[in-house]
Coordinates of C-alpha atoms in Angstrom, one line a residue:
X1077 CA 0.0 0.0 0.0
X1078 CA 2.8 2.4 0.9
X1079 CA 4.4 1.6 -2.5
X1080 CA 1.3 2.5 -4.3
X1081 CA 0.9 5.8 -2.4
X1082 CA 4.5 6.6 -3.2
X1083 CA 4.0 5.9 -6.8
X1084 CA 0.9 8.0 -7.0
X1085 CA 2.6 10.8 -5.1
X1086 CA 5.5 10.9 -7.5
X1087 CA 3.2 10.8 -10.5
X1088 CA 1.2 13.7 -9.2
X1089 CA 4.3 15.6 -8.4
X1090 CA 5.7 15.0 -11.9
X1091 CA 2.3 16.1 -13.4
X1092 CA 2.3 19.3 -11.4
X1093 CA 5.8 20.1 -12.4
X1094 CA 5.0 19.5 -16.1
X1095 CA 1.8 21.7 -15.8
X1096 CA 3.8 24.5 -14.2
X1097 CA 6.5 24.2 -16.9
X1098 CA 3.8 24.4 -19.6
X1099 CA 2.0 27.3 -18.2
X1100 CA 5.3 29.4 -17.8
X1101 CA 7.5 28.3 -20.6
X1102 CA 5.4 27.0 -23.6
X1103 CA 5.3 30.6 -24.8
X1104 CA 8.9 30.4 -25.8
X1105 CA 8.0 27.8 -28.4
X1106 CA 6.1 30.5 -30.3
X1107 CA 8.8 33.2 -30.5
X1108 CA 9.6 32.1 -34.1
X1109 CA 6.0 31.8 -35.2
X1110 CA 4.4 34.3 -37.6
X1111 CA 1.6 35.3 -35.2
X1112 CA 0.9 35.9 -31.5
X1113 CA 2.3 37.9 -28.6
X1114 CA 5.6 36.0 -28.2
X1115 CA 6.5 36.7 -31.8
X1116 CA 5.6 40.5 -31.3
X1117 CA 7.9 40.5 -28.3
X1118 CA 10.8 38.6 -29.9
X1119 CA 10.7 40.8 -33.0
X1120 CA 10.7 44.1 -31.0
X1121 CA 13.8 42.9 -29.2
X1122 CA 15.6 42.4 -32.5
X1123 CA 14.9 46.0 -33.4
X1124 CA 15.8 47.4 -30.0
X1125 CA 19.3 48.6 -31.2
X1126 CA 18.0 50.2 -34.4
X1127 CA 18.0 53.9 -33.9
X1128 CA 15.6 54.5 -36.8
X1129 CA 13.0 52.1 -35.5
X1130 CA 10.1 53.9 -33.8
X1131 CA 8.3 50.8 -32.5
X1132 CA 5.5 48.7 -34.0
X1133 CA 2.2 49.9 -35.3
X1134 CA 0.0 47.4 -33.6
X1135 CA -3.6 46.3 -34.5
X1136 CA -5.3 44.5 -31.6
X1137 CA -8.6 42.9 -32.2
X1138 CA -10.8 39.9 -32.8
X1139 CA -11.4 37.9 -35.9
X1140 CA -12.7 41.1 -37.4
X1141 CA -9.1 42.2 -37.7
X1142 CA -7.7 38.8 -38.7
X1143 CA -10.2 38.5 -41.5
X1144 CA -10.7 42.2 -42.2
X1145 CA -7.1 43.5 -42.4
X1146 CA -4.6 42.6 -45.1
X1147 CA -1.1 42.8 -43.7
X1148 CA 0.5 43.1 -47.2
X1149 CA -1.6 46.2 -48.0
X1150 CA -0.7 47.7 -44.6
X1151 CA 3.0 47.1 -45.2
X1152 CA 2.8 48.5 -48.7
X1153 CA 1.0 51.8 -47.6
X1154 CA 2.1 52.5 -44.0
X1155 CA 5.6 53.2 -42.9
X1156 CA 7.4 51.2 -40.2
X1157 CA 6.6 47.8 -38.8
X1158 CA 3.0 46.6 -38.7
X1159 CA 1.6 43.7 -36.8
X1160 CA -1.9 42.3 -36.4
X1161 CA -2.6 40.7 -33.0
X1162 CA -6.0 38.9 -33.1
X1163 CA -7.8 36.2 -31.2
X1164 CA -11.2 34.7 -31.7
X1165 CA -13.8 36.5 -29.6
X1166 CA -11.2 39.0 -28.3
X1167 CA -13.0 41.4 -25.9
X1168 CA -11.9 44.6 -24.2
X1169 CA -11.1 42.8 -21.0
X1170 CA -8.7 40.4 -22.7
X1171 CA -7.4 43.1 -25.0
X1172 CA -6.4 45.2 -22.0
X1173 CA -4.4 42.3 -20.5
X1174 CA -2.8 41.7 -23.9
X1175 CA -1.7 45.3 -24.2
X1176 CA -0.5 45.4 -20.6
X1177 CA 1.5 42.1 -21.2
X1178 CA 3.2 43.6 -24.2
X1179 CA 4.1 46.8 -22.4
X1180 CA 5.4 44.8 -19.4
X1181 CA 7.6 42.9 -21.8
X1182 CA 9.0 46.3 -23.1
X1183 CA 7.4 46.2 -26.6
X1184 CA 7.6 49.7 -28.1
X1185 CA 4.3 50.6 -29.6
X1186 CA 4.3 53.5 -32.0
X1187 CA 0.6 53.5 -32.6
X1188 CA -2.2 51.2 -31.4
X1189 CA -5.3 50.5 -33.5
X1190 CA -8.1 48.8 -31.6
X1191 CA -10.9 46.8 -33.1
X1192 CA -14.3 48.6 -32.6
X1193 CA -16.3 45.4 -32.4
X1194 CA -19.7 45.9 -30.8
X1195 CA -20.4 42.3 -30.3
X1196 CA -17.7 42.0 -27.6
X1197 CA -19.3 44.8 -25.6
X1198 CA -22.5 43.1 -24.7
X1199 CA -21.0 40.0 -23.0
X1200 CA -19.2 39.3 -19.8
X1201 CA -15.4 38.9 -20.0
X1202 CA -14.5 35.5 -21.4
X1203 CA -11.8 33.7 -23.5
X1204 CA -12.9 32.1 -26.8
X1205 CA -9.5 31.3 -28.2
X1206 CA -7.4 29.1 -25.9
X1207 CA -4.3 29.5 -28.0
X1208 CA -3.6 32.6 -25.9
X1209 CA -2.9 30.4 -23.0
X1210 CA 0.1 28.8 -24.8
X1211 CA 1.4 32.3 -25.7
X1212 CA 1.5 33.8 -22.1
X1213 CA 3.0 33.2 -18.7
X1214 CA 1.3 32.1 -15.5
X1215 CA 0.8 35.6 -14.2
X1216 CA -1.2 36.5 -17.3
X1217 CA -3.4 33.4 -17.0
X1218 CA -4.1 34.2 -13.4
X1219 CA -5.3 37.7 -14.3
X1220 CA -7.5 36.2 -17.0
X1221 CA -8.9 33.8 -14.4
X1222 CA -9.7 36.6 -12.0
X1223 CA -11.7 38.3 -14.8
X1224 CA -13.8 35.2 -15.7
X1225 CA -14.1 33.2 -12.5
X1226 CA -17.5 34.6 -11.6
X1227 CA -19.0 32.9 -14.6
X1228 CA -16.6 29.9 -14.8
X1229 CA -16.4 26.5 -13.1
X1230 CA -13.8 23.9 -12.3
X1231 CA -13.9 22.6 -15.9
X1232 CA -12.9 26.1 -17.1
X1233 CA -10.1 26.3 -14.7
X1234 CA -8.9 22.8 -15.7
X1235 CA -9.0 23.7 -19.3
X1236 CA -7.1 26.9 -18.8
X1237 CA -4.3 25.6 -16.7
X1238 CA -4.1 21.9 -17.5
X1239 CA -5.6 20.7 -20.8
X1240 CA -5.5 23.7 -23.2
X1241 CA -3.0 23.4 -25.9
X1242 CA -1.7 19.9 -25.0
X1243 CA -2.6 18.6 -28.4
X1244 CA -0.7 21.4 -30.1
X1245 CA 2.4 20.9 -28.0
X1246 CA 2.4 17.1 -28.9
X1247 CA 2.3 18.0 -32.6
X1248 CA 4.2 21.3 -32.3
X1249 CA 6.6 21.0 -35.2
X1250 CA 3.9 20.1 -37.7
X1251 CA 1.3 22.5 -36.2
X1252 CA 3.6 25.5 -36.2
X1253 CA 4.8 24.9 -39.7
X1254 CA 1.2 24.7 -41.0
X1255 CA -0.2 27.6 -38.9
X1256 CA 2.8 29.9 -39.8
X1257 CA 2.2 29.2 -43.5
X1258 CA -1.2 31.0 -43.4
X1259 CA 0.0 34.0 -41.3
X1260 CA 2.5 36.8 -41.9
X1261 CA 3.1 39.3 -39.1
X1262 CA -0.1 38.2 -37.5
X1263 CA -2.2 38.8 -40.7
X1264 CA -4.1 36.0 -42.4
X1265 CA -2.6 35.6 -45.8
X1266 CA -4.7 32.6 -46.9
X1267 CA -6.6 33.3 -50.2
X1268 CA -9.2 30.7 -49.4
X1269 CA -12.1 31.1 -47.1
X1270 CA -15.1 29.0 -46.1
X1271 CA -18.3 30.9 -46.9
X1272 CA -21.2 30.4 -44.5
X1273 CA -24.0 28.7 -46.4
X1274 CA -26.8 30.4 -44.5
X1275 CA -25.2 33.7 -45.3
X1276 CA -25.3 32.9 -49.0
X1277 CA -29.0 31.9 -48.8
X1278 CA -30.0 35.0 -47.0
X1279 CA -28.2 37.4 -49.4
X1280 CA -30.9 36.9 -52.0
X1281 CA -33.6 37.9 -49.5
X1282 CA -31.9 41.0 -48.2
X1283 CA -33.9 44.2 -48.9
X1284 CA -31.0 46.4 -47.5
X1285 CA -33.1 49.3 -46.3
X1286 CA -32.5 51.5 -43.3
X1287 CA -34.7 51.1 -40.3
X1288 CA -35.6 53.8 -37.8
X1289 CA -33.5 54.0 -34.6
X1290 CA -34.7 55.7 -31.4
X1291 CA -31.4 57.5 -30.8
X1292 CA -32.9 60.1 -28.5
X1293 CA -33.1 57.9 -25.5
X1294 CA -29.6 56.4 -25.8
X1295 CA -26.8 57.0 -23.3
X1296 CA -23.1 56.2 -23.8
X1297 CA -22.8 52.4 -23.4
X1298 CA -26.4 51.8 -22.7
X1299 CA -27.0 48.1 -22.9
X1300 CA -23.3 47.2 -22.9
X1301 CA -21.6 45.1 -20.3
X1302 CA -20.2 47.4 -17.5
X1303 CA -17.0 45.6 -17.2
X1304 CA -16.3 45.8 -20.9
X1305 CA -16.9 49.5 -20.8
X1306 CA -14.5 49.9 -17.9
X1307 CA -11.8 48.0 -19.9
X1308 CA -12.2 50.3 -22.9
X1309 CA -11.5 53.2 -20.6
X1310 CA -8.6 51.3 -19.0
X1311 CA -7.1 50.6 -22.4
X1312 CA -7.2 54.3 -23.3
X1313 CA -5.7 55.2 -20.0
X1314 CA -2.9 52.6 -20.3
X1315 CA -2.0 54.0 -23.7
X1316 CA -1.9 57.6 -22.3
X1317 CA 0.2 56.6 -19.4
X1318 CA 2.7 55.0 -21.8
X1319 CA 2.5 57.7 -24.4
X1320 CA 1.0 55.4 -27.0
X1321 CA -1.4 57.0 -29.6
X1322 CA -4.6 55.0 -29.9
X1323 CA -7.3 54.9 -32.5
X1324 CA -10.3 52.7 -32.8
X1325 CA -11.4 51.2 -36.2
X1326 CA -14.7 49.7 -37.2
X1327 CA -14.4 47.1 -39.9
X1328 CA -17.3 47.1 -42.4
X1329 CA -20.1 44.7 -41.8
X1330 CA -22.3 43.3 -44.6
X1331 CA -25.0 45.9 -45.4
X1332 CA -28.1 43.9 -44.1
X1333 CA -26.1 43.5 -40.8
X1334 CA -24.6 47.0 -40.7
X1335 CA -28.0 48.8 -41.2
X1336 CA -29.9 46.7 -38.7
X1337 CA -31.3 48.8 -35.9
X1338 CA -29.5 46.8 -33.2
X1339 CA -26.1 47.3 -34.8
X1340 CA -26.6 51.0 -35.6
X1341 CA -27.5 51.7 -32.1
X1342 CA -24.5 49.7 -30.7
X1343 CA -22.0 51.4 -33.0
X1344 CA -23.4 54.8 -32.0
X1345 CA -23.2 53.9 -28.3
X1346 CA -19.6 52.8 -28.8
X1347 CA -18.8 56.1 -30.5
X1348 CA -20.3 58.0 -27.6
X1349 CA -18.0 56.2 -25.1
X1350 CA -14.9 57.1 -27.2
X1351 CA -16.2 60.7 -27.4
X1352 CA -16.4 60.8 -23.6
X1353 CA -12.8 59.6 -23.5
X1354 CA -11.6 62.1 -26.1
X1355 CA -10.4 59.2 -28.2
X1356 CA -10.2 59.2 -32.0
X1357 CA -11.9 56.6 -34.2
X1358 CA -12.9 55.7 -37.8
X1359 CA -16.3 54.4 -38.8
X1360 CA -17.5 52.7 -42.0
X1361 CA -19.4 54.9 -44.4
X1362 CA -22.6 52.9 -43.6
X1363 CA -22.4 53.5 -39.9
X1364 CA -21.5 57.2 -40.2
X1365 CA -24.6 57.6 -42.5
X1366 CA -26.8 56.1 -39.7
X1367 CA -25.8 58.5 -37.0
X1368 CA -28.0 61.6 -36.5
X1369 CA -26.8 64.5 -38.5
X1370 CA -26.8 66.8 -35.5
X1371 CA -24.7 64.4 -33.4
X1372 CA -21.5 66.1 -32.2
X1373 CA -18.6 63.7 -32.8
X1374 CA -15.4 65.8 -32.8
X1375 CA -13.2 62.7 -32.3
X1376 CA -14.5 60.9 -35.4
X1377 CA -11.4 61.2 -37.6
X1378 CA -13.1 60.0 -40.8
X1379 CA -14.9 57.3 -42.6
X1380 CA -13.6 54.4 -44.7
X1381 CA -15.8 54.0 -47.7
X1382 CA -16.3 50.4 -48.8
X1383 CA -18.9 48.6 -50.9
X1384 CA -20.5 46.5 -48.2
X1385 CA -23.4 45.4 -50.5
X1386 CA -21.3 43.0 -52.5
X1387 CA -21.7 39.5 -50.9
X1388 CA -18.5 38.3 -52.7
X1389 CA -16.6 40.6 -50.3
X1390 CA -17.9 38.6 -47.3
X1391 CA -17.8 35.0 -45.9
X1392 CA -20.5 35.9 -43.4
X1393 CA -22.2 39.1 -42.2
X1394 CA -19.3 40.3 -40.1
X1395 CA -16.1 38.8 -41.8
X1396 CA -14.6 39.8 -45.0
X1397 CA -13.5 37.5 -47.7
X1398 CA -9.8 37.5 -49.1
X1399 CA -10.8 39.9 -51.9
X1400 CA -12.9 42.1 -49.6
X1401 CA -10.1 42.2 -47.0
X1402 CA -7.5 43.5 -49.6
X1403 CA -9.8 46.2 -51.0
X1404 CA -10.9 47.4 -47.6
X1405 CA -7.4 47.5 -46.2
X1406 CA -6.1 49.4 -49.2
X1407 CA -8.7 52.1 -48.7
X1408 CA -8.1 52.1 -44.9
X1409 CA -4.3 52.3 -45.2
X1410 CA -4.6 55.3 -47.7
X1411 CA -6.7 57.2 -45.1
X1412 CA -4.3 56.4 -42.3
X1413 CA -1.3 57.4 -44.4
X1414 CA -3.0 60.7 -45.4
X1415 CA -3.5 61.4 -41.7
X1416 CA 0.2 60.8 -40.9
X1417 CA 1.2 63.1 -43.6
X1418 CA -1.1 65.9 -42.5
X1419 CA 0.0 65.7 -38.8

């Protein structure tokens, strides 16, 4: 019996050590990847001694940025280093921790562009992309757990600290090669995309007409999750404390989605929060057209015109196709480049 207890004790001890090693050191495997925070950190260290380097122009967001921004177009039209940092379902609570993590690792950020994704504002903090657990240290994961523990259970704790990413680690050489082949500086460079079948069926039935919105009764952030609102404000403050210029960008949604009353109200509420924080942002042409003409939006820097009525430019109502991604980013980059030249 004592022998069995000893064997079990040793096995548990070994397992705990392996778990601790994974949580703290697996991130170093990803330094040579073409995506993710470890790659951003490693690259910035390489440029540390370059006197001409002003830091990275960083785009932090959800799959809206991964599918909506073309890294080649950004590099072609914007000066300096550009990097897209995106995770599925990325919300402000997690984006704040990502930004803080990069700053704590001495990444020099010349300009931060944030995803103005309204869908992330209506839910409680959560993590939808467990790849982030392989890319960060134990302290980061504990901060994430503190954010989500009110809505989480033991199975979520187990997944975060024990089981997440184990399959990727076991197949790391193959996985990393395949994954890195479809990313470049965090941007999705794949020219193929799976189109949502329901989206295709619904396109033919879209009437694409505006609906009335009761803007008069809206308050900044009305209907949004309070924690997510607070993290938007924390992100802005963190940038100001570290002298990082920050701008929010709304990627274009397919027209039937973009002109729905619910979406128009949410994007306007998001804009009102940014106005309260004296923070600049860019809207799509469709969203700008939906906002009351007498609305005072001094921090709206401009609109990015894009034909969001063409279904070929989308794989679903909120994600651009490869062709749509390229065309949109070219237009966006031209506008951003003009702003830099005027400043």
